[in-house]
């Protein structure tokens, strides 16, 4: 059988009624490849005054990977980056030694009703790169390779598959595909660790049913056949296994617990930087203060 584990995720309210489904980290599995955080948000209808803005907050030791199917989000960070995140593009923010960013409703959409739908991942940085300089890279949708494989249309968002290579730079071998399937896809081994996520619709993976909004961890080193009887959308993700355990507390990731304690103290002291023109920020959660 090609499936090692199936995860159904948990609903998490991020505030203002904005609910996401979180699949990683999970009790059964911390990560797949470098990805140790997986949120699927939407489809959610955003109406004027909905209050879905995410105020400035910090990260260390990870890269955020944001991908939209619908909608728009305005990214700003402490480096001065300003980018409207739109469907089909890959937005990779390396936090490294520390970055602060916000994710807000674009000003031009504040008085309109629209749908936001997408996935945000965190990729843990290899230990040798945990303290790199922060950066933000926007890769436009039109630069992402697309190809037909069997009965599938595949976008190679990150990594290499079927001879196509994404322009997105990473710190370790990583795979991330957006697949629209109506029929059969023979999925080869593209990475040490791989998973398939059903955005909508259900499939059979090597004869085992995987329902809508489920994350199926694949057996390593085994080719897999995915079959659908109707049009579905799925993501393939993974990469090299992490080089050791990661500690995750709030928005911080590190191989060293003391580094996370330092990041918490830095954020509490407001010495990690600021998003230009945005004085708001999300305070360190009280439960973190109690543990300091």
PDB file of C-alpha atoms in Angstrom:
ATOM      1  CA  UNK A   1       0.000   0.000   0.000  1.00  0.00           C
ATOM      2  CA  UNK A   2       1.284   3.486  -0.874  1.00  0.00           C
ATOM      3  CA  UNK A   3      -0.166   5.327   2.147  1.00  0.00           C
ATOM      4  CA  UNK A   4       1.658   5.360   5.474  1.00  0.00           C
ATOM      5  CA  UNK A   5      -0.717   7.690   7.334  1.00  0.00           C
ATOM      6  CA  UNK A   6      -3.817   9.826   6.721  1.00  0.00           C
ATOM      7  CA  UNK A   7      -4.446  13.082   8.581  1.00  0.00           C
ATOM      8  CA  UNK A   8      -7.812  14.860   8.672  1.00  0.00           C
ATOM      9  CA  UNK A   9      -6.617  18.081  10.303  1.00  0.00           C
ATOM     10  CA  UNK A  10      -8.155  20.288  12.965  1.00  0.00           C
ATOM     11  CA  UNK A  11     -10.183  23.480  12.670  1.00  0.00           C
ATOM     12  CA  UNK A  12      -8.391  26.528  14.118  1.00  0.00           C
ATOM     13  CA  UNK A  13      -9.998  29.954  14.560  1.00  0.00           C
ATOM     14  CA  UNK A  14      -7.361  32.601  13.854  1.00  0.00           C
ATOM     15  CA  UNK A  15      -9.674  35.364  15.050  1.00  0.00           C
ATOM     16  CA  UNK A  16     -12.571  37.301  13.598  1.00  0.00           C
ATOM     17  CA  UNK A  17     -14.235  34.049  12.575  1.00  0.00           C
ATOM     18  CA  UNK A  18     -11.392  33.228  10.169  1.00  0.00           C
ATOM     19  CA  UNK A  19     -11.157  29.438  10.472  1.00  0.00           C
ATOM     20  CA  UNK A  20      -8.424  27.348   8.884  1.00  0.00           C
ATOM     21  CA  UNK A  21      -7.891  23.590   8.776  1.00  0.00           C
ATOM     22  CA  UNK A  22      -4.462  22.698  10.197  1.00  0.00           C
ATOM     23  CA  UNK A  23      -2.776  19.422   9.232  1.00  0.00           C
ATOM     24  CA  UNK A  24       0.789  19.914  10.449  1.00  0.00           C
ATOM     25  CA  UNK A  25       2.242  19.684  12.953  1.00  0.00           C
ATOM     26  CA  UNK A  26       0.250  16.655  14.118  1.00  0.00           C
ATOM     27  CA  UNK A  27       0.622  14.294  17.046  1.00  0.00           C
ATOM     28  CA  UNK A  28       1.365  11.448  14.641  1.00  0.00           C
ATOM     29  CA  UNK A  29       3.820  13.355  12.449  1.00  0.00           C
ATOM     30  CA  UNK A  30       5.699  16.631  12.830  1.00  0.00           C
ATOM     31  CA  UNK A  31       6.620  17.151   9.186  1.00  0.00           C
ATOM     32  CA  UNK A  32       6.817  15.895   5.620  1.00  0.00           C
ATOM     33  CA  UNK A  33      10.099  16.905   4.041  1.00  0.00           C
ATOM     34  CA  UNK A  34      10.828  20.428   5.331  1.00  0.00           C
ATOM     35  CA  UNK A  35       7.151  21.285   5.789  1.00  0.00           C
ATOM     36  CA  UNK A  36       6.137  21.275   9.452  1.00  0.00           C
ATOM     37  CA  UNK A  37       3.143  23.603   9.295  1.00  0.00           C
ATOM     38  CA  UNK A  38       0.191  23.248   6.907  1.00  0.00           C
ATOM     39  CA  UNK A  39      -2.906  25.449   6.954  1.00  0.00           C
ATOM     40  CA  UNK A  40      -5.682  25.254   4.353  1.00  0.00           C
ATOM     41  CA  UNK A  41      -7.833  28.380   4.513  1.00  0.00           C
ATOM     42  CA  UNK A  42     -11.113  28.964   2.743  1.00  0.00           C
ATOM     43  CA  UNK A  43     -12.858  29.136   0.493  1.00  0.00           C
ATOM     44  CA  UNK A  44     -14.080  32.012   2.674  1.00  0.00           C
ATOM     45  CA  UNK A  45     -16.164  34.957   1.501  1.00  0.00           C
ATOM     46  CA  UNK A  46     -14.562  38.208   2.620  1.00  0.00           C
ATOM     47  CA  UNK A  47     -17.051  41.035   3.052  1.00  0.00           C
ATOM     48  CA  UNK A  48     -16.331  44.695   3.822  1.00  0.00           C
ATOM     49  CA  UNK A  49     -15.331  45.067   7.472  1.00  0.00           C
ATOM     50  CA  UNK A  50     -14.749  41.323   7.968  1.00  0.00           C
ATOM     51  CA  UNK A  51     -11.536  41.954   9.907  1.00  0.00           C
ATOM     52  CA  UNK A  52      -9.446  39.093   8.503  1.00  0.00           C
ATOM     53  CA  UNK A  53      -6.218  41.121   8.593  1.00  0.00           C
ATOM     54  CA  UNK A  54      -3.234  39.488  10.296  1.00  0.00           C
ATOM     55  CA  UNK A  55      -1.312  42.195  12.150  1.00  0.00           C
ATOM     56  CA  UNK A  56       2.511  42.311  12.175  1.00  0.00           C
ATOM     57  CA  UNK A  57       4.065  39.273  13.864  1.00  0.00           C
ATOM     58  CA  UNK A  58       7.541  37.672  13.925  1.00  0.00           C
ATOM     59  CA  UNK A  59       9.162  34.460  12.691  1.00  0.00           C
ATOM     60  CA  UNK A  60      12.560  32.774  13.023  1.00  0.00           C
ATOM     61  CA  UNK A  61      14.048  29.583  11.605  1.00  0.00           C
ATOM     62  CA  UNK A  62      11.520  28.960   8.847  1.00  0.00           C
ATOM     63  CA  UNK A  63      10.264  30.015   5.437  1.00  0.00           C
ATOM     64  CA  UNK A  64       6.605  30.794   4.901  1.00  0.00           C
ATOM     65  CA  UNK A  65       5.200  29.545   1.581  1.00  0.00           C
ATOM     66  CA  UNK A  66       1.904  31.149   0.569  1.00  0.00           C
ATOM     67  CA  UNK A  67      -0.174  29.970  -2.409  1.00  0.00           C
ATOM     68  CA  UNK A  68      -3.636  31.197  -3.380  1.00  0.00           C
ATOM     69  CA  UNK A  69      -6.310  29.502  -5.479  1.00  0.00           C
ATOM     70  CA  UNK A  70      -8.571  32.571  -5.248  1.00  0.00           C
ATOM     71  CA  UNK A  71      -8.463  36.052  -3.762  1.00  0.00           C
ATOM     72  CA  UNK A  72      -5.650  38.381  -2.732  1.00  0.00           C
ATOM     73  CA  UNK A  73      -3.530  39.200   0.334  1.00  0.00           C
ATOM     74  CA  UNK A  74      -1.234  42.193   0.828  1.00  0.00           C
ATOM     75  CA  UNK A  75       2.140  41.166   2.248  1.00  0.00           C
ATOM     76  CA  UNK A  76       4.370  43.684   4.016  1.00  0.00           C
ATOM     77  CA  UNK A  77       7.486  42.964   6.059  1.00  0.00           C
ATOM     78  CA  UNK A  78      10.236  44.553   8.104  1.00  0.00           C
ATOM     79  CA  UNK A  79      12.590  44.471   5.090  1.00  0.00           C
ATOM     80  CA  UNK A  80      10.281  46.930   3.342  1.00  0.00           C
ATOM     81  CA  UNK A  81       8.821  44.347   0.963  1.00  0.00           C
ATOM     82  CA  UNK A  82       5.293  45.116  -0.263  1.00  0.00           C
ATOM     83  CA  UNK A  83       3.566  42.534  -2.453  1.00  0.00           C
ATOM     84  CA  UNK A  84       0.012  41.691  -3.405  1.00  0.00           C
ATOM     85  CA  UNK A  85      -0.211  37.899  -3.259  1.00  0.00           C
ATOM     86  CA  UNK A  86      -2.447  36.650  -6.056  1.00  0.00           C
ATOM     87  CA  UNK A  87      -3.586  33.223  -7.305  1.00  0.00           C
ATOM     88  CA  UNK A  88      -0.981  30.983  -8.897  1.00  0.00           C
ATOM     89  CA  UNK A  89       2.121  32.763  -7.583  1.00  0.00           C
ATOM     90  CA  UNK A  90       4.560  31.394  -4.998  1.00  0.00           C
ATOM     91  CA  UNK A  91       5.533  33.724  -2.196  1.00  0.00           C
ATOM     92  CA  UNK A  92       8.528  32.498  -0.187  1.00  0.00           C
ATOM     93  CA  UNK A  93       9.575  34.463   2.890  1.00  0.00           C
ATOM     94  CA  UNK A  94      12.757  33.304   4.613  1.00  0.00           C
ATOM     95  CA  UNK A  95      12.675  34.398   8.246  1.00  0.00           C
ATOM     96  CA  UNK A  96      16.148  33.146   9.163  1.00  0.00           C
ATOM     97  CA  UNK A  97      17.461  35.106  12.157  1.00  0.00           C
ATOM     98  CA  UNK A  98      14.197  37.048  12.308  1.00  0.00           C
ATOM     99  CA  UNK A  99      11.581  38.929  10.301  1.00  0.00           C
ATOM    100  CA  UNK A 100       8.276  40.666  11.011  1.00  0.00           C
ATOM    101  CA  UNK A 101       5.407  40.674   8.513  1.00  0.00           C
ATOM    102  CA  UNK A 102       1.716  41.377   8.119  1.00  0.00           C
ATOM    103  CA  UNK A 103      -0.939  39.835   5.878  1.00  0.00           C
ATOM    104  CA  UNK A 104      -3.775  42.236   5.260  1.00  0.00           C
ATOM    105  CA  UNK A 105      -6.652  42.881   2.919  1.00  0.00           C
ATOM    106  CA  UNK A 106      -5.506  44.877  -0.128  1.00  0.00           C
ATOM    107  CA  UNK A 107      -6.738  48.461   0.056  1.00  0.00           C
ATOM    108  CA  UNK A 108      -8.422  48.211  -3.348  1.00  0.00           C
ATOM    109  CA  UNK A 109     -10.601  45.323  -2.084  1.00  0.00           C
ATOM    110  CA  UNK A 110     -11.712  46.782   1.248  1.00  0.00           C
ATOM    111  CA  UNK A 111     -15.120  47.803  -0.073  1.00  0.00           C
ATOM    112  CA  UNK A 112     -15.762  44.696  -2.149  1.00  0.00           C
ATOM    113  CA  UNK A 113     -16.879  41.119  -1.500  1.00  0.00           C
ATOM    114  CA  UNK A 114     -14.549  38.383  -2.739  1.00  0.00           C
ATOM    115  CA  UNK A 115     -13.338  34.867  -1.930  1.00  0.00           C
ATOM    116  CA  UNK A 116      -9.986  33.975  -0.333  1.00  0.00           C
ATOM    117  CA  UNK A 117      -8.788  30.409  -0.701  1.00  0.00           C
ATOM    118  CA  UNK A 118      -5.298  29.020  -0.352  1.00  0.00           C
ATOM    119  CA  UNK A 119      -2.622  27.158   1.560  1.00  0.00           C
ATOM    120  CA  UNK A 120       0.139  28.428   3.805  1.00  0.00           C
ATOM    121  CA  UNK A 121       3.079  26.196   4.635  1.00  0.00           C
ATOM    122  CA  UNK A 122       6.108  26.663   6.835  1.00  0.00           C
ATOM    123  CA  UNK A 123       9.336  25.050   5.664  1.00  0.00           C
ATOM    124  CA  UNK A 124      11.879  24.534   8.442  1.00  0.00           C
ATOM    125  CA  UNK A 125      15.286  25.817   7.401  1.00  0.00           C
ATOM    126  CA  UNK A 126      18.176  23.323   7.574  1.00  0.00           C
ATOM    127  CA  UNK A 127      20.206  23.815  10.738  1.00  0.00           C
ATOM    128  CA  UNK A 128      23.086  25.358   8.768  1.00  0.00           C
ATOM    129  CA  UNK A 129      20.702  28.062   7.486  1.00  0.00           C
ATOM    130  CA  UNK A 130      18.508  28.721  10.524  1.00  0.00           C
ATOM    131  CA  UNK A 131      20.193  32.098  11.139  1.00  0.00           C
ATOM    132  CA  UNK A 132      20.496  33.340   7.536  1.00  0.00           C
ATOM    133  CA  UNK A 133      19.557  36.885   6.629  1.00  0.00           C
ATOM    134  CA  UNK A 134      15.799  37.246   6.115  1.00  0.00           C
ATOM    135  CA  UNK A 135      14.415  37.716   2.615  1.00  0.00           C
ATOM    136  CA  UNK A 136      11.194  37.741   0.600  1.00  0.00           C
ATOM    137  CA  UNK A 137      10.790  36.409  -2.950  1.00  0.00           C
ATOM    138  CA  UNK A 138       7.673  36.646  -5.118  1.00  0.00           C
ATOM    139  CA  UNK A 139       7.560  34.233  -8.066  1.00  0.00           C
ATOM    140  CA  UNK A 140       4.775  35.300 -10.471  1.00  0.00           C
ATOM    141  CA  UNK A 141       2.242  32.757 -11.687  1.00  0.00           C
ATOM    142  CA  UNK A 142       3.330  33.028 -15.336  1.00  0.00           C
ATOM    143  CA  UNK A 143       6.867  31.839 -14.476  1.00  0.00           C
ATOM    144  CA  UNK A 144       5.702  28.571 -12.874  1.00  0.00           C
ATOM    145  CA  UNK A 145       6.189  25.564 -15.228  1.00  0.00           C
ATOM    146  CA  UNK A 146       3.031  23.721 -16.306  1.00  0.00           C
ATOM    147  CA  UNK A 147       2.699  20.393 -18.084  1.00  0.00           C
ATOM    148  CA  UNK A 148       0.299  17.546 -18.835  1.00  0.00           C
ATOM    149  CA  UNK A 149       1.047  14.190 -17.219  1.00  0.00           C
ATOM    150  CA  UNK A 150      -1.406  11.401 -17.955  1.00  0.00           C
ATOM    151  CA  UNK A 151      -4.850  12.753 -17.087  1.00  0.00           C
ATOM    152  CA  UNK A 152      -3.416  15.589 -14.972  1.00  0.00           C
ATOM    153  CA  UNK A 153      -2.469  19.213 -15.414  1.00  0.00           C
ATOM    154  CA  UNK A 154       0.531  19.851 -13.191  1.00  0.00           C
ATOM    155  CA  UNK A 155       2.105  23.096 -12.008  1.00  0.00           C
ATOM    156  CA  UNK A 156       5.617  22.639 -10.593  1.00  0.00           C
ATOM    157  CA  UNK A 157       5.486  25.228  -7.822  1.00  0.00           C
ATOM    158  CA  UNK A 158       8.730  24.219  -6.104  1.00  0.00           C
ATOM    159  CA  UNK A 159      11.367  21.680  -7.064  1.00  0.00           C
ATOM    160  CA  UNK A 160      11.645  19.431 -10.113  1.00  0.00           C
ATOM    161  CA  UNK A 161       9.181  16.956 -11.622  1.00  0.00           C
ATOM    162  CA  UNK A 162       8.854  15.292 -15.031  1.00  0.00           C
ATOM    163  CA  UNK A 163      11.742  17.308 -16.419  1.00  0.00           C
ATOM    164  CA  UNK A 164      10.344  20.697 -15.368  1.00  0.00           C
ATOM    165  CA  UNK A 165      12.076  22.845 -12.728  1.00  0.00           C
ATOM    166  CA  UNK A 166      10.514  25.652 -10.707  1.00  0.00           C
ATOM    167  CA  UNK A 167      12.429  28.947 -10.488  1.00  0.00           C
ATOM    168  CA  UNK A 168      11.792  29.076  -6.710  1.00  0.00           C
ATOM    169  CA  UNK A 169      15.062  28.762  -4.770  1.00  0.00           C
ATOM    170  CA  UNK A 170      15.126  26.583  -1.643  1.00  0.00           C
ATOM    171  CA  UNK A 171      17.680  25.603   1.009  1.00  0.00           C
ATOM    172  CA  UNK A 172      17.165  21.831   0.618  1.00  0.00           C
ATOM    173  CA  UNK A 173      15.547  19.495  -1.935  1.00  0.00           C
ATOM    174  CA  UNK A 174      11.822  20.296  -1.853  1.00  0.00           C
ATOM    175  CA  UNK A 175       8.776  19.364  -3.948  1.00  0.00           C
ATOM    176  CA  UNK A 176       5.447  21.188  -4.182  1.00  0.00           C
ATOM    177  CA  UNK A 177       2.970  20.547  -7.014  1.00  0.00           C
ATOM    178  CA  UNK A 178      -0.524  21.824  -7.837  1.00  0.00           C
ATOM    179  CA  UNK A 179      -2.353  19.044  -9.696  1.00  0.00           C
ATOM    180  CA  UNK A 180      -5.752  19.104 -11.386  1.00  0.00           C
ATOM    181  CA  UNK A 181      -6.731  15.525 -12.144  1.00  0.00           C
ATOM    182  CA  UNK A 182      -9.580  13.822 -13.938  1.00  0.00           C
ATOM    183  CA  UNK A 183      -8.557  10.183 -14.321  1.00  0.00           C
ATOM    184  CA  UNK A 184      -5.205   8.584 -13.490  1.00  0.00           C
ATOM    185  CA  UNK A 185      -1.807   9.950 -12.471  1.00  0.00           C
ATOM    186  CA  UNK A 186       1.216   7.708 -11.968  1.00  0.00           C
ATOM    187  CA  UNK A 187       3.246   9.568  -9.347  1.00  0.00           C
ATOM    188  CA  UNK A 188       6.942   8.639  -9.212  1.00  0.00           C
ATOM    189  CA  UNK A 189       9.207   9.074  -6.205  1.00  0.00           C
ATOM    190  CA  UNK A 190      10.085  12.777  -6.347  1.00  0.00           C
ATOM    191  CA  UNK A 191      11.538  13.170  -2.839  1.00  0.00           C
ATOM    192  CA  UNK A 192      12.622  11.283   0.280  1.00  0.00           C
ATOM    193  CA  UNK A 193       9.307  12.127   1.966  1.00  0.00           C
ATOM    194  CA  UNK A 194       6.060  12.882   0.120  1.00  0.00           C
ATOM    195  CA  UNK A 195       2.410  13.547   0.869  1.00  0.00           C
ATOM    196  CA  UNK A 196      -0.747  14.182  -1.163  1.00  0.00           C
ATOM    197  CA  UNK A 197      -3.365  16.690  -0.028  1.00  0.00           C
ATOM    198  CA  UNK A 198      -6.917  16.723  -1.433  1.00  0.00           C
ATOM    199  CA  UNK A 199      -8.014  20.332  -1.864  1.00  0.00           C
ATOM    200  CA  UNK A 200     -11.408  19.273  -3.199  1.00  0.00           C
ATOM    201  CA  UNK A 201     -12.859  15.940  -4.241  1.00  0.00           C
ATOM    202  CA  UNK A 202     -11.671  12.457  -3.329  1.00  0.00           C
ATOM    203  CA  UNK A 203      -9.275  10.016  -4.979  1.00  0.00           C
ATOM    204  CA  UNK A 204      -7.973   6.497  -4.643  1.00  0.00           C
ATOM    205  CA  UNK A 205      -4.264   6.162  -3.916  1.00  0.00           C
ATOM    206  CA  UNK A 206      -3.143   2.629  -4.739  1.00  0.00           C
ATOM    207  CA  UNK A 207      -6.752   1.534  -4.221  1.00  0.00           C
ATOM    208  CA  UNK A 208      -7.271   3.276  -0.869  1.00  0.00           C
ATOM    209  CA  UNK A 209      -9.861   6.078  -0.747  1.00  0.00           C
ATOM    210  CA  UNK A 210      -8.562   9.476   0.383  1.00  0.00           C
ATOM    211  CA  UNK A 211     -11.444  11.901   1.040  1.00  0.00           C
ATOM    212  CA  UNK A 212     -11.722  15.633   0.505  1.00  0.00           C
ATOM    213  CA  UNK A 213      -9.396  17.766   2.686  1.00  0.00           C
ATOM    214  CA  UNK A 214      -7.229  14.881   3.857  1.00  0.00           C
ATOM    215  CA  UNK A 215      -3.430  14.692   3.922  1.00  0.00           C
ATOM    216  CA  UNK A 216      -2.061  11.299   2.907  1.00  0.00           C
ATOM    217  CA  UNK A 217       1.557  10.594   3.871  1.00  0.00           C
ATOM    218  CA  UNK A 218       3.042   8.271   1.266  1.00  0.00           C
ATOM    219  CA  UNK A 219       5.308   5.307   1.880  1.00  0.00           C
ATOM    220  CA  UNK A 220       8.892   6.354   1.084  1.00  0.00           C
ATOM    221  CA  UNK A 221      10.574   5.103  -2.069  1.00  0.00           C
ATOM    222  CA  UNK A 222       7.386   3.700  -3.626  1.00  0.00           C
ATOM    223  CA  UNK A 223       5.753   4.798  -6.883  1.00  0.00           C
ATOM    224  CA  UNK A 224       2.081   5.632  -6.423  1.00  0.00           C
ATOM    225  CA  UNK A 225      -1.025   5.617  -8.614  1.00  0.00           C
ATOM    226  CA  UNK A 226      -3.700   8.242  -7.996  1.00  0.00           C
ATOM    227  CA  UNK A 227      -7.147   7.767  -9.554  1.00  0.00           C
ATOM    228  CA  UNK A 228     -10.199  10.012  -9.617  1.00  0.00           C
ATOM    229  CA  UNK A 229     -13.637   9.485 -11.115  1.00  0.00           C
ATOM    230  CA  UNK A 230     -14.349  13.223 -11.335  1.00  0.00           C
ATOM    231  CA  UNK A 231     -12.269  16.405 -11.564  1.00  0.00           C
ATOM    232  CA  UNK A 232     -10.261  16.991  -8.383  1.00  0.00           C
ATOM    233  CA  UNK A 233      -7.516  19.317  -7.219  1.00  0.00           C
ATOM    234  CA  UNK A 234      -4.658  18.036  -5.104  1.00  0.00           C
ATOM    235  CA  UNK A 235      -1.247  19.126  -3.898  1.00  0.00           C
ATOM    236  CA  UNK A 236       1.886  17.001  -3.755  1.00  0.00           C
ATOM    237  CA  UNK A 237       4.444  18.142  -1.176  1.00  0.00           C
ATOM    238  CA  UNK A 238       7.595  16.917   0.486  1.00  0.00           C
ATOM    239  CA  UNK A 239      11.366  16.872   0.230  1.00  0.00           C
ATOM    240  CA  UNK A 240      14.401  15.690   2.134  1.00  0.00           C
ATOM    241  CA  UNK A 241      13.695  14.678   5.720  1.00  0.00           C
ATOM    242  CA  UNK A 242      14.488  17.308   8.335  1.00  0.00           C
ATOM    243  CA  UNK A 243      17.986  17.217   9.804  1.00  0.00           C
ATOM    244  CA  UNK A 244      16.787  16.673  13.358  1.00  0.00           C
ATOM    245  CA  UNK A 245      13.826  17.610  15.544  1.00  0.00           C
ATOM    246  CA  UNK A 246      12.412  21.135  15.522  1.00  0.00           C
ATOM    247  CA  UNK A 247      10.926  22.982  18.453  1.00  0.00           C
ATOM    248  CA  UNK A 248       7.841  25.015  17.515  1.00  0.00           C
ATOM    249  CA  UNK A 249       6.440  27.669  19.818  1.00  0.00           C
ATOM    250  CA  UNK A 250       3.982  30.249  18.533  1.00  0.00           C
ATOM    251  CA  UNK A 251       5.557  31.650  15.315  1.00  0.00           C
ATOM    252  CA  UNK A 252       9.078  30.461  16.077  1.00  0.00           C
ATOM    253  CA  UNK A 253      10.893  27.342  14.832  1.00  0.00           C
ATOM    254  CA  UNK A 254      14.369  26.216  15.833  1.00  0.00           C
ATOM    255  CA  UNK A 255      16.501  23.155  16.479  1.00  0.00           C
ATOM    256  CA  UNK A 256      17.459  24.828  19.786  1.00  0.00           C
ATOM    257  CA  UNK A 257      14.941  25.543  22.523  1.00  0.00           C
ATOM    258  CA  UNK A 258      17.072  28.374  23.939  1.00  0.00           C
ATOM    259  CA  UNK A 259      16.920  30.155  20.573  1.00  0.00           C
ATOM    260  CA  UNK A 260      13.130  30.219  20.757  1.00  0.00           C
ATOM    261  CA  UNK A 261      13.283  31.644  24.286  1.00  0.00           C
ATOM    262  CA  UNK A 262      15.553  34.391  22.976  1.00  0.00           C
ATOM    263  CA  UNK A 263      13.154  35.151  20.102  1.00  0.00           C
ATOM    264  CA  UNK A 264      10.265  35.417  22.554  1.00  0.00           C
ATOM    265  CA  UNK A 265      12.259  37.859  24.690  1.00  0.00           C
ATOM    266  CA  UNK A 266      13.226  39.872  21.603  1.00  0.00           C
ATOM    267  CA  UNK A 267       9.611  40.151  20.462  1.00  0.00           C
ATOM    268  CA  UNK A 268       8.447  41.090  23.930  1.00  0.00           C
ATOM    269  CA  UNK A 269      11.093  43.853  23.913  1.00  0.00           C
ATOM    270  CA  UNK A 270      10.082  44.853  20.343  1.00  0.00           C
ATOM    271  CA  UNK A 271      13.644  44.584  19.029  1.00  0.00           C
ATOM    272  CA  UNK A 272      12.932  42.321  16.028  1.00  0.00           C
ATOM    273  CA  UNK A 273      11.977  45.123  13.655  1.00  0.00           C
ATOM    274  CA  UNK A 274       8.787  46.714  12.432  1.00  0.00           C
ATOM    275  CA  UNK A 275       6.720  46.733   9.274  1.00  0.00           C
ATOM    276  CA  UNK A 276       7.206  50.262   7.878  1.00  0.00           C
ATOM    277  CA  UNK A 277       4.113  52.406   8.361  1.00  0.00           C
ATOM    278  CA  UNK A 278       2.342  49.815  10.535  1.00  0.00           C
ATOM    279  CA  UNK A 279       2.645  50.380  14.275  1.00  0.00           C
ATOM    280  CA  UNK A 280       0.265  47.542  15.181  1.00  0.00           C
ATOM    281  CA  UNK A 281       1.592  44.163  16.284  1.00  0.00           C
ATOM    282  CA  UNK A 282       0.402  40.860  17.740  1.00  0.00           C
ATOM    283  CA  UNK A 283       1.653  40.596  21.345  1.00  0.00           C
ATOM    284  CA  UNK A 284       3.470  37.507  22.565  1.00  0.00           C
ATOM    285  CA  UNK A 285       0.671  35.203  23.785  1.00  0.00           C
ATOM    286  CA  UNK A 286       0.197  35.253  27.552  1.00  0.00           C
ATOM    287  CA  UNK A 287       0.877  31.524  27.854  1.00  0.00           C
ATOM    288  CA  UNK A 288       4.327  32.134  26.364  1.00  0.00           C
ATOM    289  CA  UNK A 289       5.014  34.912  28.878  1.00  0.00           C
ATOM    290  CA  UNK A 290       4.049  32.536  31.677  1.00  0.00           C
ATOM    291  CA  UNK A 291       6.601  29.976  30.448  1.00  0.00           C
ATOM    292  CA  UNK A 292       9.493  32.442  30.131  1.00  0.00           C
TER     293      UNK A 292
END
